[in-house]
CSV table of C-alpha atoms in Angstrom, one decimal:
chain,number,residue,atom,x,y,z
A,1,MET,CA,46.2,-74.8,-26.4
A,2,ALA,CA,43.8,-72.1,-26.1
A,3,SER,CA,44.2,-70.9,-29.7
A,4,ARG,CA,43.6,-74.4,-30.8
A,5,SER,CA,40.5,-75.2,-28.9
A,6,PHE,CA,38.7,-72.1,-28.8
A,7,SER,CA,38.3,-69.5,-31.7
A,8,GLU,CA,38.2,-65.5,-31.0
A,9,GLU,CA,34.1,-65.4,-31.2
A,10,ASP,CA,33.8,-68.2,-28.3
A,11,LEU,CA,36.2,-66.0,-26.1
A,12,SER,CA,34.3,-62.7,-26.8
A,13,CYS,CA,31.9,-60.5,-24.6
A,14,PRO,CA,28.3,-60.7,-25.8
A,15,VAL,CA,28.1,-56.8,-25.5
A,16,CYS,CA,31.3,-55.3,-26.5
A,17,CYS,CA,31.9,-58.4,-28.7
A,18,GLU,CA,35.7,-58.0,-28.0
A,19,ILE,CA,37.8,-60.3,-26.1
A,20,PHE,CA,36.7,-61.0,-22.5
A,21,LYS,CA,38.4,-58.3,-19.7
A,22,ASP,CA,37.7,-59.3,-16.3
A,23,PRO,CA,34.4,-61.2,-17.2
A,24,VAL,CA,31.6,-62.4,-14.6
A,25,VAL,CA,29.2,-65.1,-14.6
A,26,LEU,CA,25.7,-64.7,-13.9
A,27,HIS,CA,23.3,-67.4,-12.6
A,28,CYS,CA,21.9,-68.2,-15.8
A,29,SER,CA,25.8,-69.4,-16.9
A,30,HIS,CA,26.3,-66.4,-19.1
A,31,SER,CA,29.5,-64.7,-18.8
A,32,VAL,CA,30.0,-60.6,-19.5
A,33,CYS,CA,32.8,-58.2,-19.0
A,34,LYS,CA,32.1,-56.5,-15.4
A,35,GLU,CA,32.1,-52.8,-17.1
A,36,CYS,CA,30.0,-54.0,-20.1
A,37,LEU,CA,27.5,-55.4,-17.5
A,38,GLN,CA,27.8,-52.4,-15.5
A,39,ARG,CA,26.9,-50.1,-18.2
A,40,PHE,CA,24.2,-52.5,-19.5
A,41,TRP,CA,22.5,-52.4,-16.1
A,42,GLU,CA,23.0,-48.5,-15.8
A,43,THR,CA,21.3,-48.1,-19.3
A,44,LYS,CA,18.5,-50.6,-19.0
A,45,GLY,CA,17.6,-49.6,-15.4
A,46,SER,CA,17.4,-53.2,-14.5
A,47,ARG,CA,19.5,-56.0,-13.2
A,48,GLU,CA,19.4,-58.7,-15.8
A,49,CYS,CA,21.5,-60.7,-18.4
A,50,PRO,CA,22.3,-59.2,-22.0
A,51,VAL,CA,22.1,-62.5,-23.5
A,52,CYS,CA,18.6,-64.3,-22.1
A,53,ARG,CA,17.4,-61.1,-20.2
A,54,ARG,CA,16.8,-63.4,-17.0
A,55,SER,CA,16.7,-61.2,-14.3
A,56,SER,CA,19.6,-61.1,-11.8
A,57,SER,CA,19.4,-61.2,-7.8
A,58,MET,CA,23.2,-60.3,-7.6
A,59,GLU,CA,24.6,-56.5,-7.6
A,60,TYR,CA,27.9,-58.1,-7.7
A,61,PRO,CA,28.2,-61.2,-9.7
A,62,PRO,CA,31.4,-63.3,-9.2
A,63,ARG,CA,34.5,-63.3,-11.4
A,64,ASN,CA,34.8,-66.1,-13.9
A,65,LEU,CA,38.5,-66.7,-13.2
A,66,ALA,CA,39.0,-69.7,-15.5
A,67,LEU,CA,37.9,-67.3,-18.6
A,68,LYS,CA,39.7,-64.9,-17.7
A,69,ASN,CA,42.8,-66.7,-17.7
A,70,LEU,CA,42.1,-68.7,-20.9
A,71,CYS,CA,41.4,-64.9,-22.6
A,72,GLU,CA,44.6,-63.9,-21.4
A,73,THR,CA,46.3,-67.1,-22.8
A,74,PHE,CA,44.5,-66.7,-25.6
A,75,LEU,CA,45.5,-63.2,-26.1
A,76,GLN,CA,49.1,-63.5,-25.2
A,77,GLU,CA,49.5,-66.5,-27.8
A,78,GLY,CA,47.9,-64.0,-30.4
A,79,GLY,CA,50.3,-61.5,-29.7
A,80,GLU,CA,53.3,-63.6,-29.7
A,81,ARG,CA,52.2,-64.9,-33.5
A,82,SER,CA,51.3,-61.5,-34.5
A,83,SER,CA,54.8,-60.3,-33.6
A,84,ALA,CA,56.1,-62.9,-35.8
A,85,GLY,CA,53.3,-63.1,-38.7
A,86,SER,CA,52.3,-60.5,-41.1
A,87,GLU,CA,50.0,-58.6,-39.2
A,88,THR,CA,52.1,-56.3,-37.9
A,89,LEU,CA,54.8,-55.9,-41.1
A,90,CYS,CA,54.5,-52.9,-43.8
A,91,SER,CA,52.8,-54.3,-46.7
A,92,LEU,CA,55.2,-52.7,-49.0
A,93,HIS,CA,58.7,-53.4,-47.4
A,94,SER,CA,57.7,-56.3,-45.3
A,95,GLU,CA,59.4,-54.4,-42.4
A,96,LYS,CA,58.2,-54.1,-38.9
A,97,LEU,CA,56.0,-51.2,-38.1
A,98,ARG,CA,57.5,-49.1,-35.6
A,99,LEU,CA,56.2,-45.3,-36.5
A,100,PHE,CA,52.7,-43.6,-36.9
A,101,CYS,CA,53.0,-40.6,-39.7
A,102,LEU,CA,51.0,-37.8,-38.3
A,103,ASP,CA,50.4,-36.5,-41.6
A,104,ASP,CA,48.8,-39.7,-43.6
A,105,GLN,CA,47.6,-41.1,-40.0
A,106,GLN,CA,49.2,-44.2,-40.8
A,107,LEU,CA,51.4,-46.9,-39.7
A,108,VAL,CA,54.9,-46.9,-41.6
A,109,CYS,CA,58.3,-48.8,-41.5
A,110,LEU,CA,61.3,-47.0,-41.4
A,111,VAL,CA,61.8,-48.0,-44.9
A,112,CYS,CA,58.7,-46.0,-45.7
A,113,ARG,CA,59.8,-43.1,-43.3
A,114,ASP,CA,62.4,-42.6,-45.5
A,115,SER,CA,60.7,-42.6,-48.7
A,116,LYS,CA,59.9,-39.8,-50.9
A,117,LYS,CA,55.9,-40.4,-50.4
A,118,HIS,CA,56.7,-39.2,-46.6
A,119,THR,CA,59.4,-36.3,-47.6
A,120,ASN,CA,58.9,-33.6,-44.5
A,121,HIS,CA,56.2,-35.7,-42.6
A,122,LYS,CA,56.4,-36.0,-38.9
A,123,PHE,CA,56.4,-39.1,-37.6
A,124,LEU,CA,56.1,-40.9,-33.9
A,125,PRO,CA,56.8,-44.0,-32.1
A,126,ILE,CA,53.8,-46.1,-32.2
A,127,GLN,CA,53.1,-46.5,-28.4
A,128,GLU,CA,53.5,-42.3,-28.2
A,129,ALA,CA,51.1,-41.6,-31.0
A,130,ALA,CA,48.6,-44.2,-29.6
A,131,LEU,CA,49.3,-42.6,-26.0
A,132,ASP,CA,48.4,-39.0,-27.7
A,133,TYR,CA,45.3,-40.3,-29.2
A,134,LYS,CA,44.1,-42.2,-26.6
A,135,GLU,CA,44.2,-39.1,-24.4
A,136,GLU,CA,42.8,-36.7,-27.1
A,137,LEU,CA,39.8,-39.1,-27.7
A,138,ARG,CA,39.4,-39.2,-23.7
A,139,THR,CA,38.9,-35.7,-24.3
A,140,SER,CA,36.6,-35.5,-26.7
A,141,LEU,CA,34.5,-38.1,-24.9
A,142,LYS,CA,34.1,-35.5,-22.1
A,143,PRO,CA,31.4,-33.7,-23.8
A,144,LEU,CA,29.6,-36.9,-24.8
A,145,LYS,CA,29.8,-38.2,-21.1
A,146,GLU,CA,28.2,-35.0,-20.4
A,147,LYS,CA,25.6,-35.0,-22.7
A,148,LEU,CA,25.0,-38.3,-21.8
A,149,GLU,CA,24.1,-37.4,-17.9
A,150,ILE,CA,21.9,-34.3,-19.1
A,151,PHE,CA,20.0,-37.1,-21.4
A,152,LYS,CA,19.8,-39.3,-18.3
A,153,GLY,CA,18.9,-36.6,-16.1
A,154,CYS,CA,15.8,-35.8,-18.6
A,155,LYS,CA,15.0,-38.9,-18.7
A,156,LEU,CA,14.5,-39.5,-15.2
A,157,ASN,CA,12.5,-36.3,-15.1
A,158,TRP,CA,10.3,-37.7,-18.3
A,159,ASP,CA,9.8,-41.2,-15.9
A,160,ARG,CA,8.7,-38.9,-13.0
A,161,THR,CA,6.4,-36.7,-15.2
A,162,ALA,CA,4.7,-40.1,-16.8
A,163,GLY,CA,4.3,-41.3,-13.3
A,164,HIS,CA,2.9,-37.8,-12.4
A,165,ILE,CA,0.5,-38.4,-15.1
A,166,LYS,CA,-1.0,-41.3,-14.0
A,167,THR,CA,-1.4,-40.0,-10.6
A,168,GLN,CA,-3.0,-36.2,-11.4
A,169,ALA,CA,-5.5,-38.6,-13.9
A,170,GLN,CA,-6.3,-40.6,-11.0
A,171,HIS,CA,-6.6,-37.7,-8.5
A,172,THR,CA,-8.2,-35.4,-10.7
A,173,GLU,CA,-11.0,-38.6,-12.0
A,174,LYS,CA,-11.6,-39.4,-8.3
A,175,HIS,CA,-12.8,-35.4,-7.6
A,176,ILE,CA,-15.0,-35.3,-10.8
A,177,LYS,CA,-16.5,-38.3,-9.6
A,178,GLU,CA,-17.1,-36.5,-6.3
A,179,ASN,CA,-17.9,-33.2,-7.6
A,180,PHE,CA,-20.5,-35.3,-9.7
A,181,GLU,CA,-21.9,-37.2,-6.9
A,182,LYS,CA,-22.6,-33.9,-4.9
A,183,LEU,CA,-24.8,-32.7,-8.0
A,184,HIS,CA,-26.5,-35.9,-8.8
A,185,GLN,CA,-27.3,-36.2,-4.7
A,186,PHE,CA,-28.9,-32.7,-5.4
A,187,LEU,CA,-31.0,-33.8,-8.3
A,188,ARG,CA,-31.9,-37.2,-6.4
A,189,ASP,CA,-32.6,-35.1,-3.3
A,190,GLU,CA,-34.6,-32.4,-5.4
A,191,GLU,CA,-36.5,-35.1,-7.4
A,192,ALA,CA,-37.5,-36.8,-4.3
A,193,VAL,CA,-38.8,-33.4,-2.7
A,194,ARG,CA,-40.9,-32.8,-5.7
A,195,ILE,CA,-42.5,-36.2,-6.2
A,196,ALA,CA,-43.4,-36.1,-2.3
A,197,ALA,CA,-45.1,-32.7,-3.1
A,198,LEU,CA,-46.9,-34.2,-6.3
A,199,ARG,CA,-47.8,-37.4,-4.0
A,200,GLU,CA,-49.1,-34.9,-1.6
A,201,GLU,CA,-51.1,-33.0,-3.9
A,202,GLU,CA,-52.3,-36.3,-5.4
A,203,GLU,CA,-53.8,-37.7,-1.7
A,204,GLN,CA,-55.4,-34.6,-1.1
A,205,LYS,CA,-57.2,-34.0,-4.2
A,206,SER,CA,-58.1,-37.6,-4.5
A,207,GLN,CA,-59.3,-37.9,-0.7
A,208,MET,CA,-61.5,-34.6,-1.9
A,209,MET,CA,-62.9,-36.5,-4.9
A,210,LYS,CA,-63.6,-39.3,-2.6
A,211,GLU,CA,-65.6,-37.3,0.0
A,212,LYS,CA,-67.6,-35.9,-2.8
A,213,ILE,CA,-68.0,-38.7,-4.8
A,214,GLU,CA,-69.4,-40.7,-1.5
A,215,LYS,CA,-72.0,-37.9,-1.0
A,216,MET,CA,-73.2,-37.9,-4.6
A,217,SER,CA,-73.4,-41.8,-4.3
A,218,LYS,CA,-75.7,-41.2,-1.1
A,219,GLU,CA,-78.0,-38.9,-3.2
A,220,ILE,CA,-78.2,-41.3,-6.1
A,221,SER,CA,-79.3,-44.0,-4.0
A,222,ALA,CA,-81.9,-41.7,-2.4
A,223,LEU,CA,-83.1,-40.4,-5.6
A,224,SER,CA,-83.2,-44.0,-6.9
A,225,ASP,CA,-85.6,-45.2,-4.0
A,226,ALA,CA,-87.7,-42.4,-4.7
A,227,ILE,CA,-88.0,-43.0,-8.2
A,228,ARG,CA,-88.6,-46.6,-7.5
A,229,ALA,CA,-91.4,-45.9,-4.7
A,230,VAL,CA,-93.2,-43.8,-7.0
A,231,GLU,CA,-93.2,-46.0,-9.7
A,232,GLU,CA,-94.4,-48.8,-7.9
A,233,GLU,CA,-97.6,-46.6,-6.5
A,234,ILE,CA,-98.3,-45.5,-10.3
A,235,GLY,CA,-98.5,-49.3,-10.9
A,236,ALA,CA,-100.6,-50.5,-7.9
A,237,GLU,CA,-104.5,-50.2,-8.2
A,238,ASP,CA,-106.6,-47.3,-8.3
A,239,VAL,CA,-107.9,-47.4,-4.5
A,240,SER,CA,-105.0,-48.0,-3.4
A,241,PHE,CA,-103.1,-45.4,-5.7
A,242,LEU,CA,-105.4,-42.6,-4.5
A,243,GLN,CA,-105.2,-43.4,-0.7
A,244,ASN,CA,-101.7,-42.9,-1.1
A,245,TYR,CA,-101.4,-40.4,-3.7
A,246,LYS,CA,-100.6,-37.7,-1.3
A,247,SER,CA,-97.5,-39.1,0.4
A,248,THR,CA,-96.4,-40.3,-3.1
A,249,VAL,CA,-96.5,-36.7,-4.5
A,250,LYS,CA,-94.2,-35.9,-1.6
A,251,ARG,CA,-91.9,-38.2,-2.5
A,252,THR,CA,-91.5,-36.6,-6.1
A,253,GLN,CA,-90.6,-33.3,-4.6
A,254,CYS,CA,-86.8,-33.2,-4.4
A,255,THR,CA,-85.0,-30.7,-1.9
A,256,LEU,CA,-81.5,-31.8,-3.6
A,257,GLN,CA,-79.8,-29.1,-5.4
A,258,ASP,CA,-78.6,-30.2,-8.6
A,259,PRO,CA,-74.3,-30.4,-8.6
A,260,GLU,CA,-72.5,-27.6,-9.7
A,261,SER,CA,-69.1,-27.9,-11.4
A,262,GLN,CA,-66.2,-26.7,-9.3
A,263,SER,CA,-62.6,-26.1,-10.1
A,264,GLY,CA,-59.5,-26.6,-8.4
A,265,PHE,CA,-60.1,-30.2,-8.0
A,266,LEU,CA,-57.3,-31.3,-10.8
A,267,LEU,CA,-53.4,-31.4,-10.1
A,268,ASN,CA,-51.4,-28.2,-10.4
A,269,VAL,CA,-49.5,-29.6,-13.1
A,270,VAL,CA,-47.9,-26.2,-13.9
A,271,GLU,CA,-46.4,-26.1,-10.7
A,272,HIS,CA,-44.9,-29.3,-10.7
A,273,LEU,CA,-43.5,-28.8,-14.6
A,274,ALA,CA,-43.3,-25.3,-15.3
A,275,ASN,CA,-39.6,-24.6,-16.3
A,276,LEU,CA,-38.7,-27.4,-14.3
A,277,LYS,CA,-35.3,-27.9,-15.5
A,278,PHE,CA,-34.5,-24.0,-15.3
A,279,THR,CA,-36.2,-23.9,-11.5
A,280,VAL,CA,-33.9,-26.8,-10.7
A,281,TRP,CA,-31.0,-25.4,-12.2
A,282,LYS,CA,-31.5,-21.9,-10.2
A,283,LYS,CA,-32.0,-23.7,-7.2
A,284,MET,CA,-29.0,-25.4,-7.8
A,285,GLN,CA,-27.1,-22.3,-7.9
A,286,GLU,CA,-27.2,-22.1,-4.1
A,287,ILE,CA,-25.1,-25.1,-3.7
A,288,VAL,CA,-22.4,-24.1,-6.0
A,289,GLN,CA,-19.9,-21.4,-6.1
A,290,PHE,CA,-18.0,-19.7,-8.8
A,291,THR,CA,-14.4,-18.3,-8.1
A,292,PRO,CA,-13.2,-15.7,-10.4
A,293,VAL,CA,-9.6,-17.3,-10.4
A,294,THR,CA,-8.2,-20.8,-10.1
A,295,LEU,CA,-4.8,-21.9,-9.3
A,296,ASP,CA,-2.6,-23.9,-11.7
A,297,PRO,CA,-1.1,-26.7,-9.6
A,298,ASN,CA,1.7,-27.4,-12.5
A,299,THR,CA,3.2,-24.0,-11.5
A,300,ALA,CA,3.4,-24.4,-7.8
A,301,HIS,CA,6.4,-24.8,-6.1
A,302,PRO,CA,7.4,-28.6,-4.6
A,303,GLN,CA,6.5,-26.8,-1.0
A,304,LEU,CA,3.2,-25.5,-1.8
A,305,ILE,CA,0.1,-27.5,-1.7
A,306,VAL,CA,-3.0,-26.6,-3.8
A,307,SER,CA,-6.1,-27.6,-2.6
A,308,ASP,CA,-8.6,-30.0,-4.4
A,309,ASP,CA,-10.7,-27.3,-5.8
A,310,LEU,CA,-7.9,-25.4,-6.9
A,311,THR,CA,-9.1,-22.0,-5.0
A,312,SER,CA,-6.5,-22.2,-1.8
A,313,VAL,CA,-3.0,-22.8,-1.1
A,314,ARG,CA,-0.5,-23.3,1.6
A,315,TYR,CA,3.0,-23.9,2.2
A,316,SER,CA,4.4,-27.4,3.5
A,317,PRO,CA,8.0,-28.2,5.2
A,318,GLU,CA,8.4,-31.4,2.7
A,319,ILE,CA,9.2,-31.1,-0.5
A,320,GLN,CA,6.8,-33.1,-3.0
A,321,GLN,CA,8.6,-35.0,-5.7
A,322,LEU,CA,7.0,-33.1,-8.6
A,323,PRO,CA,8.0,-33.1,-12.3
A,324,ASP,CA,10.2,-29.9,-13.0
A,325,ASN,CA,8.6,-29.0,-15.9
A,326,PRO,CA,9.2,-25.4,-17.2
A,327,GLU,CA,6.2,-23.6,-16.0
A,328,ARG,CA,6.8,-24.8,-12.3
A,329,PHE,CA,8.4,-22.3,-9.8
A,330,ASP,CA,11.5,-24.2,-8.2
A,331,GLY,CA,13.4,-21.1,-6.3
A,332,VAL,CA,10.6,-19.0,-4.8
A,333,GLU,CA,7.4,-20.8,-3.0
A,334,CYS,CA,4.7,-19.3,-5.4
A,335,VAL,CA,1.9,-20.4,-7.8
A,336,VAL,CA,-0.2,-18.7,-10.7
A,337,GLY,CA,-3.7,-18.8,-11.5
A,338,SER,CA,-4.8,-20.9,-14.2
A,339,GLU,CA,-6.0,-17.9,-16.8
A,340,GLY,CA,-3.8,-15.0,-17.6
A,341,PHE,CA,-5.4,-11.8,-18.7
A,342,ASN,CA,-4.4,-9.6,-21.8
A,343,SER,CA,-7.5,-7.4,-21.7
A,344,GLY,CA,-10.1,-5.8,-19.5
A,345,THR,CA,-10.9,-5.6,-16.0
A,346,HIS,CA,-10.5,-8.5,-13.3
A,347,CYS,CA,-10.9,-8.5,-9.5
A,348,TRP,CA,-10.3,-11.1,-7.1
A,349,ASP,CA,-10.3,-11.3,-3.3
A,350,VAL,CA,-8.1,-13.5,-1.2
A,351,GLU,CA,-8.8,-14.5,2.4
A,352,VAL,CA,-5.1,-14.2,4.2
A,353,GLY,CA,-6.4,-14.7,7.6
A,354,ASP,CA,-3.8,-15.4,10.1
A,355,ASN,CA,-0.8,-16.2,7.3
A,356,ASP,CA,1.9,-14.4,8.7
A,357,VAL,CA,4.1,-14.2,5.3
A,358,TRP,CA,2.3,-14.1,1.9
A,359,GLY,CA,2.8,-12.0,-1.7
A,360,LEU,CA,-0.2,-11.2,-3.9
A,361,GLY,CA,-0.4,-9.5,-7.3
A,362,VAL,CA,0.3,-10.5,-10.9
A,363,ILE,CA,3.2,-11.9,-13.0
A,364,THR,CA,3.9,-12.0,-16.9
A,365,GLU,CA,3.5,-14.5,-18.9
A,366,SER,CA,7.3,-14.3,-20.0
A,367,ALA,CA,8.8,-14.0,-16.6
A,368,GLN,CA,11.4,-16.0,-15.1
A,369,ARG,CA,10.1,-19.4,-12.9
A,370,LYS,CA,13.1,-20.7,-12.3
A,371,GLY,CA,15.4,-19.9,-9.8
A,372,ASP,CA,15.6,-16.4,-7.8
A,373,ILE,CA,13.0,-14.6,-9.4
A,374,TYR,CA,13.1,-11.7,-7.1
A,375,SER,CA,15.7,-9.9,-8.9
A,376,ARG,CA,13.6,-10.2,-12.6
A,377,SER,CA,11.3,-8.0,-13.9
A,378,GLY,CA,7.8,-8.7,-14.7
A,379,ARG,CA,5.9,-8.5,-11.2
A,380,TRP,CA,4.1,-6.5,-9.2
A,381,ILE,CA,3.4,-7.5,-5.8
A,382,LEU,CA,1.9,-6.4,-2.4
A,383,PHE,CA,3.3,-8.5,0.5
A,384,SER,CA,2.8,-9.0,4.2
A,385,ILE,CA,6.0,-10.3,6.5
A,386,ASN,CA,4.7,-11.0,10.3
A,387,GLY,CA,2.7,-7.5,10.4
A,388,GLU,CA,4.8,-5.7,8.2
A,389,TYR,CA,3.4,-4.6,4.6
A,390,GLY,CA,5.3,-3.8,1.8
A,391,THR,CA,5.3,-3.5,-2.3
A,392,CYS,CA,8.1,-4.3,-4.6
A,393,SER,CA,7.9,-4.3,-8.7
A,394,SER,CA,10.9,-5.8,-9.8
A,395,PRO,CA,13.9,-4.6,-10.7
A,396,GLN,CA,13.0,-1.9,-8.1
A,397,SER,CA,13.5,-2.9,-4.4
A,398,ALA,CA,10.9,-3.4,-2.0
A,399,THR,CA,9.0,-0.6,-0.6
A,400,HIS,CA,7.4,-0.4,2.8
A,401,LEU,CA,3.7,0.3,3.3
A,402,SER,CA,2.2,1.7,6.1
A,403,VAL,CA,-1.2,0.0,7.2
A,404,SER,CA,-3.2,1.3,10.4
A,405,GLN,CA,-4.4,-2.6,11.2
A,406,LYS,CA,-4.2,-6.2,10.3
A,407,VAL,CA,-5.5,-6.9,6.7
A,408,TRP,CA,-7.7,-10.0,6.8
A,409,ARG,CA,-8.9,-10.2,3.3
A,410,VAL,CA,-7.3,-8.3,-0.1
A,411,ARG,CA,-9.0,-7.5,-3.1
A,412,VAL,CA,-7.1,-7.6,-6.2
A,413,GLU,CA,-8.1,-5.0,-8.9
A,414,LEU,CA,-6.4,-5.4,-12.9
A,415,ASP,CA,-7.3,-2.7,-15.2
A,416,TRP,CA,-5.2,-4.2,-17.7
A,417,ASP,CA,-6.0,-1.6,-20.7
A,418,ARG,CA,-5.4,1.5,-18.2
A,419,GLY,CA,-2.3,-0.1,-17.0
A,420,LYS,CA,-3.7,0.0,-13.0
A,421,LEU,CA,-3.4,-2.6,-10.7
A,422,SER,CA,-4.9,-1.9,-7.2
A,423,PHE,CA,-5.0,-3.8,-3.6
A,424,SER,CA,-7.6,-2.6,-1.2
A,425,ASP,CA,-9.1,-3.9,2.3
A,426,PRO,CA,-12.9,-4.9,1.4
A,427,LEU,CA,-13.7,-5.6,5.0
A,428,THR,CA,-12.4,-1.8,6.0
A,429,ASN,CA,-13.2,-0.3,2.4
A,430,THR,CA,-9.6,0.7,2.6
A,431,HIS,CA,-7.1,1.4,-0.2
A,432,LEU,CA,-3.5,0.0,0.1
A,433,HIS,CA,-1.8,0.7,-2.8
A,434,THR,CA,-2.0,1.0,-6.7
A,435,PHE,CA,0.7,0.2,-9.1
A,436,LYS,CA,0.9,2.0,-12.7
A,437,HIS,CA,2.2,0.1,-15.6
A,438,THR,CA,1.5,0.1,-19.1
A,439,PHE,CA,1.3,-3.9,-19.7
A,440,THR,CA,2.2,-5.3,-22.8
A,441,GLU,CA,1.7,-9.2,-22.7
A,442,ARG,CA,-0.3,-11.3,-20.8
A,443,VAL,CA,-0.2,-11.2,-17.3
A,444,PHE,CA,-1.2,-14.0,-14.4
A,445,PRO,CA,-2.5,-13.7,-10.8
A,446,ARG,CA,0.3,-14.7,-8.5
A,447,PHE,CA,0.0,-16.4,-4.9
A,448,GLY,CA,2.8,-16.8,-2.7
A,449,THR,CA,3.3,-17.5,0.7
A,450,ILE,CA,5.8,-19.9,3.4
A,451,SER,CA,2.7,-20.1,6.0
A,452,SER,CA,1.1,-23.2,6.8
A,453,CYS,CA,-2.2,-21.1,6.8
A,454,PRO,CA,-3.7,-21.3,3.7
A,455,LEU,CA,-4.4,-18.3,0.9
A,456,THR,CA,-8.0,-18.9,-0.3
A,457,ILE,CA,-9.4,-17.2,-3.2
A,458,SER,CA,-13.0,-16.3,-2.4
A,459,PRO,CA,-16.2,-17.4,-4.3
A,460,VAL,CA,-18.5,-14.6,-5.8
A,461,GLU,CA,-22.6,-14.6,-6.5
């Protein structure tokens, strides 16, 4: 009855497009083969219906037993019809197809086997041939499955990298803003100081001018009074004029000195504006530092934490979830500088402090960064382990180094052109070791530690 009521399309899985095998039903009422659903969810990365894309909260949906029974009945009736119908008969001889020709890769009947067309051909029963070829295909699928796992792993790393990029961008933007805020605050403070100095000078000069103007006003008033009195006497009657003449003459005798023009009353504009930006920039150098070498966090081992200003590194027992990019060390706890050198002389100081396990030096650009790199070439290192010092330059074995007292700071000097890498203690002016090697490629400063005490690159004037 199932074959009459339902077509093959009605009983087909929407994913594999074949008759349902062990169907399960989702909340949205859509049914899917259990195996097809699991593969779809793994590929998609989320649990949702392949048909309507509705999310499913069930990790293990229930079986659709009614549909399963219906499909089995449909397949059984279809098998009976095909055994009696023309689908399994030879198109040439109308005989039942019983063999598989290995040479022609086709199904044949017994008459075909004995025909000239298949002379000296090899045959197998259909069941045996199908079994052999299925096993062959299963074997062929192994590399594909392995390739699929590689691609899944790569995608997972790329997903992690995409998330890390966003985190990096947010973290970096935050510190850019913090650094610029410090510069802005310095400029605001400097502006306030200079405006205050200008206002102070303005107040002093204005007060001086106010006092002089007040004094001058009093003298003008006195002179005006004298002139007015003399003019009044001149206009008086002759007898009165002559009687007051002597006193009037005394009024015309002014004892005030003429005002003198003096300098220094104007604002010292030059002091406030001359080379203002250069002066501020020069003063700004007192609050900023220059570090000859900065660290590249994209190369740091997952257990190394690089400071926000990229000048120090310390070890952490916790493994950070970081992208496994090609330039990152994963077998040895180290990190390299952000800039490599392929010519000239370069120098940087490193504060090792109480760090009890550290290694400093250079590593070539092409040197191996994955796995155990101690046996690989391309590195020149001075190291310390619990107060014992040594040197190594792979593939040579490590060499003990006799040091009379604890080293707190290490100066690394690279002369790429002359092929020299020197280490010294700048605090005691003591030479520690010098490597001699003809460098042929770019080298990067290298820093390693398994201590919580940081290695810090010292700033220079």
